[in-house]
Amino acid sequence: MKFCIACLSIVGCLLGSWITSHAQNSHYSDSPFWQETHEAHPTTDEVRSVGATPDGTLWIATPSGVFRKKPAQSAWEAIISDGPAYTVFADPSSTLWLGTWNGVYRYSNHKLERVSGTDGPISVFCASPEGTYAIGPAGMWRFDGRSFVKKEVQIPRSVRAAHCDAKGDVWLATDVGLYNINKVGTIRVLKAKDEVMSGYIKGVAMDAQQQLWAAGLGGVSILKNHKQVQAITTQNNLPTVYVTCLNKAPDGTMWVGTEKGIVRYTNPSKGSLLFSQRWLLHDRINAISFDAAGNAYLATPKGVSVIKKQQMTLASKNDFFQDVLLKRHIRAPWIAGQCWLEKAGDLSSWKPEDDDNDGEYTGNYLAMESFRYATTHAPDAKENAKKAFLFLQKLQQITDTDGFFARTIVPADWTRLHDGNRQYTPQELADELVKEPRFKPVETRWHKSKDGQWLWKGDTSSDEMCGHFFGYFFYYELVADEAEKKTIRIHVTRIMDYLIKHNFNFVDIDGKATRWSVWSPDQLNRDPEWAPDRAQNSMEMLGFLLFTYHITQNPLYQQHYLRLIEKEHYLDNMAQVLHQNPAWFIYFDVVLQAYIYPILLKCEKDPTRLAFYQKHMDDWFEKRKDDQNPLINFIYCYARNKQVELKPSVDFLVDTPLDLIDWPIDHRQREDIAIVRVPVLEDEQVNVLQPPSIRMTVRWDKNPWTAAGGDPHREREPVFWQLPYWMGRYLGMIR
């Protein structure tokens, strides 16, 4: 992984109360929030402990010794390399203490020196008003200003962490319980069930309320007056019972390290988890330290992960995303899509990449720039929207047909293509037809344009059609001048006439309907194999026809629209969208439905049909609230002239990480959530919707409840965030 990969996100849990106070029912006033960043410093050796000096130098203890890295350095520099080291510790005076196999070293005033007085390895340091303590298997020593003096107390050899409280008592986390040593040397051992949940303790620290947190196997015990008053377990967002360390941040937040990530608690009842390579070089946290600014330094088996934070607003976050979009996610002739990373996680190795849904996602981009223009009247938003529309128009023109359009196009000299041309043997075809009777063998997917400059991809799907019309609608309504509206009318009419000519199927250049673009009543109403798509596809075709009639006022399209309703029962079919058999429900259909609703509700003039569409969307939206999808929320608000579900929409926009790499996320390893089969029967999903900061990178056709997935060779385009943001701005819900 590339050194110093920046990954940014906000911890929604930490800001929940703040967001609530700012996100009212009607609007949210855009104010600064803390956006977190991940800075990665990989190593070839396990990092056991980490600290930072005020000048920004990182210091680490590893099995090979002590190393440091100054801010301007790209490589680690060996400081002590004659044997293993166990801990680095910065005391209140910023003196750095190093615990190694043969004793203690001190780094102060740019000078490293060996400090005498201790025996054997030193693995733990602890600051107290009387001086720094050094602890190891051979005992416990206190620094008197010149050397270490042994403290004559009987303690276990397995001390894992230490903390000195306000009274001067020293608390020791050990493998055999929690030890309390007061100023006069009296020892109290806590290991009973009403004192600590586990005798195997790895970390100890005092919270802002002067309650002691003892972390180890099973979770965290919170103690007051030597008694456990609260426990943090996998019921409180700990991803595993294997807790490895803990520490208090300067702002009072308690950071708990585990073998499955880091969890932060502002209160013990609910924590905020960070895990995966988006946030950590490795999910096992060996040690946690902080600097005065609150930056967190996490020691892991693969290096140091630094969690930083900076203030942002939604507006500045959009500016960041817009910059990334234009730099890496707009390719010629003006396609908005993902990019390919030749080296996993390395943004310097990016290359443009084709995708089956380039048309759909450029339709989303067209809608986004349309809302941006309608909100700001920025000339570049209008220009970008026009370029996006011209690309969608080119997808039709390049096929040299009277209405069919391609999925996507790429330069003719590209050699790396998704889903290339292929041949099927009779045996392979037989296998495919048994698995999927509707299967269509498409051996030539890529075709060269007449001018020889492009390759265009056929077998265009229904989701492409939905995405195109979604973009056309908002471009027409919010941006286009009269000349541009005329161009849209000609283009949309061409596509619709082609569909009517082929009985509402999208016919490829082979003379047959593409695999998924089937809207004909002959298939939807009379072929049993198309029963799973009857409701959805009926809804889509009604939207396509209604929009075409809306912009042209040509009665031909109204006649076909009414015929499908009155003779072919497409409105009755659409009613069943809300009652889809669970075996046929996929989350992608939810988004395709969302694309069509604004057309139906804004273009329909008949009060009876409009009332049907309104109630249909209301009932549909009730089923979708748990998804907390800001795109769906704002589409609903636009289509129904309402202002609802603002807080979850803002929460999403705030919590979304700025890192768009599709890092692998696997929630199945966690013990604090369950794997279920709802809402999508086919998918493995989590029972609790996870915040965007720890989901796979979002694309709205993906199931937000998905338990595992991701590909670090891809960076997604940020339109998924920008589109709902600008919709919220246009609606006046985000100000």
XYZ file of C-alpha atoms in Angstrom:
735
model
C 0.000 0.000 0.000
C 1.269 3.447 -0.892
C 2.903 5.348 1.972
C 0.735 8.011 3.504
C -2.570 7.159 1.855
C -5.079 9.748 2.972
C -8.454 8.433 4.062
C -10.953 10.923 5.451
C -14.220 10.432 7.360
C -16.255 11.660 10.263
C -17.300 9.651 13.256
C -21.069 10.017 13.262
C -21.365 8.685 16.799
C -19.159 11.453 18.158
C -21.191 14.144 16.411
C -24.702 12.761 16.824
C -25.861 15.283 19.398
C -24.266 18.127 17.453
C -26.005 17.144 14.234
C -29.334 16.827 16.033
C -29.057 20.415 17.256
C -28.316 21.710 13.744
C -30.481 19.492 11.512
C -34.008 20.777 12.070
C -37.117 19.359 10.432
C -36.960 21.922 7.642
C -33.314 22.693 7.086
C -29.732 22.098 8.128
C -27.348 25.042 8.474
C -23.974 23.976 7.126
C -21.423 24.397 9.915
C -17.921 23.025 10.528
C -17.543 19.458 11.754
C -14.528 17.252 12.402
C -13.466 15.162 9.417
C -11.072 12.362 10.236
C -8.066 11.346 8.183
C -6.013 8.180 8.073
C -2.277 8.534 7.498
C -0.498 5.228 6.952
C 3.147 4.571 7.903
C 3.827 0.953 6.973
C 6.691 -1.090 8.409
C 8.241 -4.456 7.655
C 8.123 -5.413 11.330
C 5.335 -5.467 13.894
C 4.906 -2.244 15.841
C 4.454 -2.919 19.543
C 4.268 0.683 20.719
C 4.247 4.152 19.158
C 4.749 7.725 20.277
C 5.324 11.125 18.724
C 7.527 14.000 19.844
C 6.302 17.624 19.496
C 8.310 18.083 16.299
C 6.160 15.417 14.601
C 8.736 12.623 14.693
C 7.260 9.137 15.048
C 8.977 6.647 17.369
C 8.170 2.949 17.406
C 9.194 -0.133 19.374
C 9.475 -3.335 17.336
C 10.964 -6.834 17.702
C 14.044 -5.460 15.934
C 14.531 -2.395 18.107
C 13.542 1.273 18.175
C 12.984 3.247 14.970
C 11.946 6.778 14.154
C 10.643 8.691 11.179
C 10.917 12.468 10.959
C 8.186 14.404 9.116
C 10.329 14.862 6.012
C 11.468 11.235 5.918
C 9.896 8.464 3.860
C 11.835 5.622 5.502
C 12.245 4.503 9.086
C 15.607 5.180 10.747
C 17.054 2.650 13.214
C 17.910 4.200 16.600
C 18.423 1.070 18.709
C 18.927 -2.116 16.727
C 20.752 -4.551 19.017
C 17.635 -6.382 20.210
C 13.890 -6.184 20.743
C 12.079 -3.135 22.099
C 8.677 -3.110 23.781
C 7.468 0.394 24.479
C 7.929 4.092 23.734
C 6.392 6.619 26.096
C 6.274 10.432 26.159
C 5.980 11.855 29.674
C 4.270 15.211 30.492
C 7.535 17.075 29.893
C 7.778 15.541 26.388
C 10.758 13.413 27.377
C 10.642 10.175 25.417
C 11.287 6.918 27.276
C 12.222 3.741 25.418
C 11.804 0.290 26.958
C 14.036 -2.415 25.467
C 15.321 -5.916 26.141
C 18.196 -4.616 28.268
C 16.671 -1.641 30.052
C 15.705 1.983 29.547
C 16.777 4.707 27.148
C 15.797 8.364 27.336
C 15.528 10.828 24.441
C 15.528 14.482 25.449
C 16.877 17.684 23.888
C 17.753 15.730 20.741
C 19.985 13.412 22.747
C 19.601 9.654 23.327
C 21.112 8.145 26.469
C 20.960 4.919 28.418
C 19.498 5.268 31.934
C 20.741 2.916 34.640
C 18.960 1.243 37.505
C 16.580 -1.298 35.991
C 17.003 -5.026 35.448
C 16.116 -6.973 32.346
C 13.500 -5.964 29.805
C 11.257 -2.962 30.394
C 7.856 -3.251 28.720
C 5.676 -0.606 30.452
C 6.083 3.044 31.481
C 3.774 5.128 33.631
C 3.891 8.829 34.528
C 3.244 9.936 38.112
C 3.812 13.163 40.089
C 6.763 11.476 41.801
C 8.416 10.520 38.499
C 8.209 8.061 35.666
C 7.771 4.382 36.503
C 9.480 1.656 34.464
C 8.026 -1.842 34.760
C 9.059 -5.244 33.471
C 9.117 -8.929 34.432
C 11.852 -8.220 37.024
C 9.976 -5.520 38.917
C 9.019 -1.864 39.118
C 11.290 1.200 39.306
C 10.732 4.954 39.706
C 12.981 7.584 38.161
C 14.349 9.972 40.821
C 15.837 12.488 38.387
C 19.160 10.703 37.949
C 18.464 6.995 37.808
C 15.757 4.426 38.443
C 15.184 3.229 41.997
C 13.408 -0.065 42.567
C 10.045 -0.001 44.321
C 9.915 -2.859 46.793
C 6.474 -4.242 46.016
C 5.411 -7.740 45.020
C 3.750 -7.512 41.615
C 3.099 -10.040 38.842
C 5.644 -10.493 36.107
C 2.915 -10.100 33.462
C 2.275 -6.341 33.650
C 0.754 -5.205 30.310
C -0.117 -1.563 31.081
C -0.053 0.947 33.937
C -1.808 4.153 34.937
C -1.345 6.619 37.811
C -4.540 8.281 39.068
C -5.089 11.698 40.630
C -4.395 10.360 44.129
C -1.028 8.972 43.065
C -2.203 5.331 43.108
C -0.664 3.122 40.435
C -2.940 0.696 38.592
C -1.425 -2.301 36.834
C -3.117 -4.351 34.126
C -1.804 -7.913 34.342
C -2.618 -11.424 33.184
C -3.695 -12.262 36.746
C -5.945 -9.344 37.611
C -5.998 -5.609 38.205
C -3.454 -4.401 40.787
C -3.814 -1.184 42.778
C -0.740 0.165 44.618
C -1.235 3.207 46.814
C 1.400 5.719 47.872
C 2.545 3.739 50.884
C 2.923 0.569 48.855
C -0.245 -1.260 49.914
C -1.438 -3.574 47.187
C -5.029 -4.463 46.420
C -5.811 -7.101 43.792
C -9.108 -6.922 41.896
C -10.107 -10.115 40.156
C -13.515 -11.047 41.629
C -16.518 -11.053 39.296
C -18.050 -7.953 40.890
C -14.762 -6.091 40.454
C -13.678 -6.925 36.903
C -15.287 -9.035 34.209
C -12.009 -10.785 33.469
C -8.718 -11.380 35.236
C -6.845 -11.188 31.953
C -6.308 -7.432 31.617
C -4.435 -5.673 28.817
C -5.062 -1.962 29.357
C -5.982 0.529 32.064
C -6.846 4.243 31.993
C -8.943 6.837 33.817
C -11.841 8.544 32.025
C -12.964 12.181 32.343
C -15.299 11.255 35.230
C -12.394 9.699 37.142
C -13.719 6.199 36.604
C -11.161 3.512 35.881
C -11.440 1.550 32.647
C -9.801 -1.899 32.685
C -9.715 -3.620 29.303
C -8.979 -7.204 28.439
C -10.536 -10.518 27.532
C -14.300 -10.070 27.329
C -14.402 -6.302 27.115
C -13.949 -3.296 29.403
C -14.810 -3.034 33.101
C -15.561 0.476 34.361
C -14.781 0.816 38.079
C -15.587 3.294 40.785
C -14.390 2.807 44.351
C -12.881 -0.558 43.358
C -16.227 -1.919 42.110
C -17.414 -2.506 38.581
C -20.248 -0.062 37.851
C -20.542 -0.691 34.114
C -19.250 -3.088 31.477
C -18.563 -2.653 27.785
C -18.967 -5.847 25.784
C -19.932 -6.868 22.278
C -23.384 -5.492 23.159
C -21.832 -1.992 23.136
C -20.151 -2.032 19.723
C -17.020 -3.955 20.655
C -16.379 -6.008 17.508
C -14.716 -8.824 19.493
C -14.088 -9.985 23.050
C -10.354 -9.718 22.390
C -9.554 -6.233 23.685
C -5.871 -5.379 23.437
C -5.345 -1.871 24.872
C -6.993 1.440 25.700
C -6.183 5.093 26.270
C -7.929 8.414 26.865
C -7.728 11.084 24.174
C -7.124 14.735 25.094
C -10.812 15.492 24.439
C -11.869 12.815 26.940
C -12.912 10.196 24.406
C -11.882 6.687 25.405
C -10.177 4.708 22.627
C -10.377 0.937 22.968
C -8.122 -1.215 20.814
C -9.166 -4.730 19.809
C -8.060 -7.461 17.445
C -10.771 -6.282 15.017
C -10.314 -2.523 15.021
C -10.452 0.561 17.209
C -13.607 1.742 19.007
C -14.117 5.228 20.440
C -16.509 5.991 23.291
C -17.845 9.350 24.396
C -20.144 7.334 26.637
C -19.948 3.634 27.454
C -23.279 2.683 25.887
C -22.302 3.176 22.246
C -18.975 3.261 20.449
C -17.772 4.239 16.986
C -15.738 1.585 15.200
C -12.955 2.079 12.669
C -11.534 -0.967 10.926
C -10.333 -2.221 7.529
C -7.521 -0.821 5.412
C -9.492 2.355 4.892
C -8.555 3.223 8.458
C -5.905 0.819 9.702
C -2.852 -0.922 8.310
C -4.006 -3.935 10.327
C -7.116 -4.465 12.434
C -5.163 -5.569 15.507
C -4.301 -2.578 17.689
C -1.225 -3.155 19.873
C -0.991 0.288 21.476
C -2.566 3.770 21.376
C -0.993 7.151 22.044
C -1.943 10.779 21.387
C -0.260 14.096 20.823
C -1.402 17.418 22.257
C -3.541 18.143 19.174
C -5.503 14.937 19.690
C -4.018 12.990 16.792
C -4.141 9.269 17.560
C -1.160 6.999 16.876
C -2.091 3.336 16.571
C 0.529 0.583 16.639
C -0.384 -2.405 14.465
C 1.407 -5.513 13.154
C 1.941 -3.758 9.811
C 2.906 -0.271 10.895
C 1.530 2.924 12.380
C -1.918 4.272 11.531
C -2.401 7.924 12.447
C -5.992 9.109 12.795
C -6.056 12.871 12.347
C -8.929 15.308 12.057
C -9.623 18.571 10.326
C -12.589 20.912 10.239
C -14.785 20.802 7.149
C -18.249 21.857 6.064
C -20.476 20.045 3.603
C -19.639 22.770 1.102
C -15.886 22.267 1.465
C -16.407 18.509 1.323
C -18.213 18.953 -1.979
C -15.307 21.058 -3.254
C -12.942 18.228 -2.349
C -15.107 15.668 -4.137
C -15.516 17.880 -7.188
C -11.748 18.161 -7.476
C -11.335 14.369 -7.242
C -14.159 13.869 -9.749
C -12.609 16.094 -12.389
C -9.076 14.778 -11.825
C -9.729 11.044 -11.947
C -13.354 10.271 -12.760
C -14.272 12.173 -15.905
C -12.934 10.518 -19.044
C -13.429 11.460 -22.692
C -15.786 12.401 -24.158
C -17.321 13.296 -20.734
C -18.085 10.059 -18.904
C -18.432 10.014 -15.114
C -17.205 6.684 -13.767
C -14.835 4.748 -11.573
C -11.103 4.335 -12.139
C -8.774 1.356 -11.911
C -5.761 1.227 -9.573
C -3.011 -0.956 -10.983
C -1.584 -1.279 -7.480
C -4.158 -1.926 -4.788
C -4.808 1.206 -2.712
C -2.279 3.299 -4.644
C -3.915 6.369 -6.165
C -0.764 7.225 -8.114
C -1.351 4.112 -10.240
C -4.871 5.032 -11.426
C -6.132 4.566 -14.960
C -9.587 5.225 -16.467
C -11.853 2.190 -16.637
C -15.022 1.240 -18.485
C -18.109 -0.007 -16.684
C -21.383 -1.544 -17.898
C -23.257 1.253 -16.148
C -21.278 4.231 -17.443
C -24.464 5.563 -19.037
C -26.508 5.257 -15.861
C -23.873 6.867 -13.665
C -23.272 9.658 -16.124
C -27.043 10.158 -15.949
C -26.603 10.601 -12.179
C -23.782 13.036 -12.851
C -25.987 14.931 -15.326
C -28.665 15.215 -12.630
C -26.072 16.369 -10.074
C -24.713 19.145 -12.283
C -28.311 20.121 -13.111
C -29.131 20.602 -9.433
C -25.842 22.451 -8.904
C -26.678 24.825 -11.731
C -30.262 25.329 -10.531
C -28.912 26.175 -7.070
C -25.888 28.322 -7.917
C -26.249 29.272 -11.608
C -22.544 28.494 -11.925
C -21.588 28.583 -15.635
C -19.324 25.527 -15.286
C -22.241 23.488 -13.888
C -24.305 24.280 -16.982
C -21.373 23.503 -19.258
C -20.647 20.201 -17.484
C -24.299 19.192 -17.650
C -24.345 19.891 -21.366
C -21.201 17.787 -21.892
C -22.751 14.906 -19.955
C -25.917 15.074 -22.048
C -23.901 15.174 -25.273
C -22.117 12.000 -24.179
C -25.450 10.255 -23.583
C -26.579 11.483 -26.974
C -23.359 10.183 -28.534
C -24.101 6.727 -27.113
C -27.087 6.634 -29.480
C -25.443 8.272 -32.462
C -22.403 5.993 -32.401
C -24.511 2.853 -32.941
C -25.631 4.136 -36.365
C -29.177 2.954 -35.683
C -32.466 4.834 -35.570
C -32.772 4.644 -31.768
C -30.607 2.060 -30.039
C -27.879 3.384 -27.705
C -24.708 1.782 -26.314
C -23.818 1.002 -22.728
C -20.531 2.885 -22.962
C -17.664 3.784 -25.273
C -13.878 3.654 -24.971
C -11.043 4.770 -27.252
C -10.393 2.227 -29.984
C -6.825 1.611 -28.810
C -7.844 0.398 -25.329
C -6.753 -3.174 -24.685
C -8.121 -3.634 -21.168
C -11.903 -3.982 -21.377
C -14.539 -5.450 -19.121
C -16.542 -8.354 -20.455
C -14.823 -8.679 -23.825
C -15.996 -10.430 -26.962
C -16.149 -14.215 -26.743
C -17.502 -17.349 -28.426
C -19.915 -19.915 -26.939
C -19.699 -23.580 -27.781
C -23.016 -25.427 -28.129
C -22.286 -27.112 -24.824
C -21.609 -23.812 -23.025
C -24.763 -22.318 -24.476
C -26.784 -25.324 -23.311
C -25.431 -24.883 -19.781
C -26.285 -21.171 -19.737
C -29.822 -21.753 -21.001
C -30.498 -24.361 -18.333
C -29.231 -21.997 -15.616
C -31.050 -18.957 -17.022
C -33.733 -19.633 -19.674
C -33.778 -15.898 -20.524
C -30.028 -15.921 -21.181
C -28.971 -14.196 -24.375
C -25.571 -15.170 -25.805
C -23.834 -11.971 -26.915
C -20.565 -12.938 -28.511
C -19.734 -9.523 -29.953
C -20.228 -6.993 -27.188
C -17.754 -4.413 -28.471
C -18.112 -2.783 -31.891
C -15.875 -0.269 -33.655
C -17.422 3.072 -34.568
C -17.614 4.099 -38.207
C -14.885 6.696 -37.764
C -12.621 4.068 -36.159
C -11.978 6.183 -33.058
C -14.188 4.352 -30.545
C -15.335 0.966 -29.388
C -18.945 0.902 -28.248
C -20.600 -1.744 -26.098
C -24.005 -3.206 -26.845
C -26.515 -5.358 -24.950
C -27.688 -2.219 -23.157
C -29.624 -2.915 -19.969
C -32.838 -1.543 -18.472
C -30.931 0.235 -15.719
C -29.117 2.233 -18.395
C -32.439 3.379 -19.806
C -33.664 4.367 -16.325
C -30.456 6.242 -15.560
C -30.570 8.085 -18.887
C -34.167 9.222 -18.433
C -33.446 10.293 -14.854
C -30.693 12.566 -16.166
C -32.748 13.808 -19.137
C -35.635 14.801 -16.846
C -33.591 17.017 -14.540
C -31.493 18.472 -17.354
C -34.688 19.407 -19.183
C -36.427 20.811 -16.109
C -33.545 22.641 -14.422
C -30.901 23.599 -16.982
C -31.785 23.446 -20.654
C -32.598 26.569 -22.626
C -35.106 26.341 -25.481
C -32.507 25.250 -28.059
C -31.219 22.549 -25.691
C -34.760 21.427 -24.900
C -35.359 20.950 -28.620
C -32.234 18.760 -28.793
C -33.464 16.712 -25.824
C -36.893 16.282 -27.441
C -35.375 15.031 -30.685
C -33.072 12.635 -28.850
C -35.712 11.226 -26.487
C -38.260 10.929 -29.298
C -35.766 8.926 -31.336
C -35.307 6.440 -28.491
C -39.022 6.187 -27.740
C -39.998 5.735 -31.386
C -37.446 2.925 -31.560
C -38.997 1.254 -28.522
C -42.515 1.587 -29.945
C -41.339 0.193 -33.269
C -40.106 -2.933 -31.474
C -43.152 -3.325 -29.217
C -41.354 -1.706 -26.253
C -38.264 -3.908 -26.320
C -34.788 -2.422 -26.836
C -33.482 -4.257 -29.877
C -29.730 -4.524 -30.402
C -28.053 -4.476 -33.816
C -28.506 -8.247 -33.997
C -32.262 -7.686 -34.357
C -33.075 -9.146 -30.927
C -33.957 -7.537 -27.614
C -31.062 -7.097 -25.235
C -30.952 -9.421 -22.257
C -32.534 -7.045 -19.732
C -34.258 -4.266 -21.729
C -37.646 -5.899 -22.147
C -40.815 -3.865 -21.544
C -43.192 -5.499 -24.041
C -46.531 -6.775 -22.723
C -45.903 -9.938 -24.717
C -43.085 -10.798 -22.324
C -44.170 -9.048 -19.120
C -47.789 -10.200 -19.184
C -47.664 -13.430 -21.141
C -44.262 -15.070 -20.636
C -44.049 -16.668 -17.160
C -40.248 -16.320 -17.079
C -40.675 -12.527 -16.984
C -42.979 -12.563 -13.958
C -40.176 -11.358 -11.620
C -39.786 -8.173 -13.720
C -43.435 -7.472 -14.526
C -44.092 -4.859 -11.825
C -40.775 -3.047 -12.105
C -40.594 -2.918 -15.890
C -44.219 -1.830 -16.243
C -43.457 1.112 -13.962
C -40.373 2.000 -16.003
C -42.127 2.055 -19.364
C -44.935 4.219 -18.011
C -42.282 6.697 -16.883
C -40.479 6.679 -20.246
C -43.700 7.292 -22.209
C -45.005 9.930 -19.829
C -41.762 11.924 -19.950
C -41.702 11.773 -23.747
C -45.265 13.045 -23.902
C -44.487 15.719 -21.299
C -41.673 17.265 -23.357
C -43.201 16.782 -26.829
C -46.981 16.995 -26.215
C -47.268 14.529 -29.096
C -50.548 12.623 -28.491
C -48.979 9.444 -29.919
C -47.050 8.882 -26.694
C -50.077 9.598 -24.518
C -52.059 7.067 -26.560
C -49.446 4.350 -26.021
C -49.234 5.297 -22.349
C -52.986 4.947 -21.873
C -53.136 1.737 -23.910
C -50.548 0.070 -21.659
C -52.568 1.166 -18.640
C -56.072 0.358 -19.892
C -55.475 -2.654 -22.147
C -52.301 -4.185 -20.715
C -52.856 -3.281 -17.030
C -49.433 -1.717 -16.511
C -50.740 0.394 -13.633
C -52.028 -2.762 -11.941
C -48.661 -4.367 -12.586
C -46.886 -1.385 -11.046
C -49.009 -1.682 -7.914
C -47.242 -4.984 -7.210
C -43.861 -3.242 -6.826
C -44.781 -2.865 -3.169
C -45.536 -6.576 -2.831
C -42.564 -8.092 -4.627
C -41.853 -11.723 -3.857
C -38.701 -11.749 -1.662
C -37.021 -14.251 -3.977
C -37.157 -11.663 -6.763
C -36.274 -8.545 -4.766
C -32.860 -6.988 -5.399
C -31.732 -3.688 -3.951
C -30.778 -2.294 -7.358
C -34.495 -2.231 -8.266
C -35.098 0.228 -5.427
C -32.822 2.771 -7.081
C -34.357 2.224 -10.524
C -37.774 2.879 -8.998
C -36.402 6.044 -7.394
C -35.277 7.249 -10.835
C -38.818 6.943 -12.233
C -40.928 8.442 -9.430
C -40.064 12.132 -10.107
C -41.108 11.696 -13.749
C -44.418 10.083 -12.850
C -45.309 12.575 -10.131
C -44.181 15.733 -11.933
C -45.435 14.902 -15.448
C -48.816 13.284 -14.738
C -51.746 15.718 -15.007
C -54.667 13.346 -14.528
C -55.724 13.667 -10.845
C -56.716 10.019 -10.451
C -53.472 8.627 -11.825
C -51.464 11.270 -9.975
C -53.110 10.252 -6.710
C -52.191 6.637 -7.459
C -48.550 7.578 -8.068
C -48.418 9.729 -4.949
C -49.793 7.019 -2.687
C -47.580 4.434 -4.377
C -44.495 6.511 -3.625
C -45.614 7.232 -0.061
C -46.060 3.530 0.647
C -42.772 2.712 -1.092
C -40.924 5.369 0.899
C -42.166 3.969 4.210
C -40.460 0.677 3.321
C -37.208 2.460 2.495
C -36.703 4.703 5.535
C -34.506 2.167 7.319
C -31.991 2.372 4.451
C -31.215 5.975 5.481
C -30.390 6.654 1.836
C -30.042 10.422 1.234
C -30.611 10.047 -2.511
C -33.938 8.278 -1.930
C -34.843 10.751 0.819
C -34.234 13.822 -1.314
C -35.852 12.300 -4.424
C -38.932 11.721 -2.287
C -38.820 15.283 -0.975
C -38.528 16.627 -4.525
C -41.292 14.471 -5.969
C -43.729 14.954 -3.056
C -42.903 18.581 -2.201
C -42.091 17.582 1.367
C -39.157 18.027 3.743
C -38.614 14.803 5.660
C -35.823 12.490 6.843
C -33.316 15.338 6.931
C -31.240 14.117 9.867
C -30.310 10.684 8.431
C -29.507 12.373 5.124
C -27.195 14.889 6.798
C -25.688 12.154 8.977
C -24.768 10.267 5.819
C -23.228 13.315 4.156
C -21.182 14.108 7.257
C -20.029 10.556 7.989
C -19.068 9.605 4.429
C -15.280 9.175 4.166
C -13.439 11.140 1.538
C -11.414 8.052 0.729
C -13.188 6.599 -2.321
C -11.037 3.477 -2.673
C -13.275 0.423 -2.506
C -11.412 -1.123 0.417
C -12.514 -4.658 1.358
C -14.953 -4.473 4.259
C -15.926 -7.665 6.086
C -18.441 -7.318 8.903
C -18.718 -11.106 9.215
C -15.660 -11.153 11.497
C -17.438 -9.008 14.092
C -19.176 -10.317 17.196
C -21.329 -7.249 17.883
C -23.656 -7.667 14.898
C -25.502 -10.562 13.292
C -25.525 -11.784 9.703
C -29.049 -11.945 8.279
C -30.889 -12.425 4.974
C -33.085 -9.333 5.011
C -34.003 -7.125 3.299
C -32.538 -9.007 0.306
C -32.965 -12.749 0.624
C -30.052 -13.582 -1.667
C -27.424 -11.445 0.091
C -25.482 -11.854 3.321
C -26.285 -8.687 5.263
C -25.815 -7.072 8.657
C -28.746 -6.706 11.011
C -27.793 -3.112 11.891
C -27.142 -0.577 9.132
C -23.515 0.511 9.401
C -22.354 4.137 9.069
C -20.789 5.095 5.720
C -17.357 5.395 7.355
C -17.184 1.607 7.688
C -19.234 0.488 4.671
C -17.916 -0.444 1.284
C -17.543 2.639 -0.904
C -21.044 3.611 -1.922
C -22.715 3.119 -5.260
C -26.455 3.420 -5.100
C -27.046 0.182 -6.998
C -25.275 -1.663 -4.168
C -27.071 -3.025 -1.126
C -26.133 -0.787 1.864
C -26.727 -3.701 4.245
C -24.091 -5.916 2.566
C -21.913 -7.854 5.018
C -18.712 -8.176 2.974
C -17.096 -7.069 -0.257
C -14.827 -4.518 -1.880
C -11.995 -4.265 -4.386
C -8.977 -2.071 -3.494
C -8.067 -1.877 -7.188
C -10.983 0.537 -7.724
C -11.744 4.082 -6.736
C -15.427 5.001 -7.034
C -16.677 8.297 -8.404
C -18.008 10.741 -5.743
C -21.288 11.522 -7.549
C -23.093 9.239 -5.076
C -22.441 11.948 -2.442
C -22.649 15.053 -4.597
C -26.059 14.284 -6.120
C -27.985 14.138 -2.809
C -25.937 17.058 -1.479
C -26.983 19.310 -4.358
C -30.551 18.045 -4.210
C -30.612 19.036 -0.537
C -29.185 22.435 -1.431
C -31.712 22.963 -4.239
C -34.618 22.008 -1.953
C -33.429 24.491 0.678
C -33.014 21.694 3.204
C -29.235 22.232 3.332
C -28.267 25.883 3.572
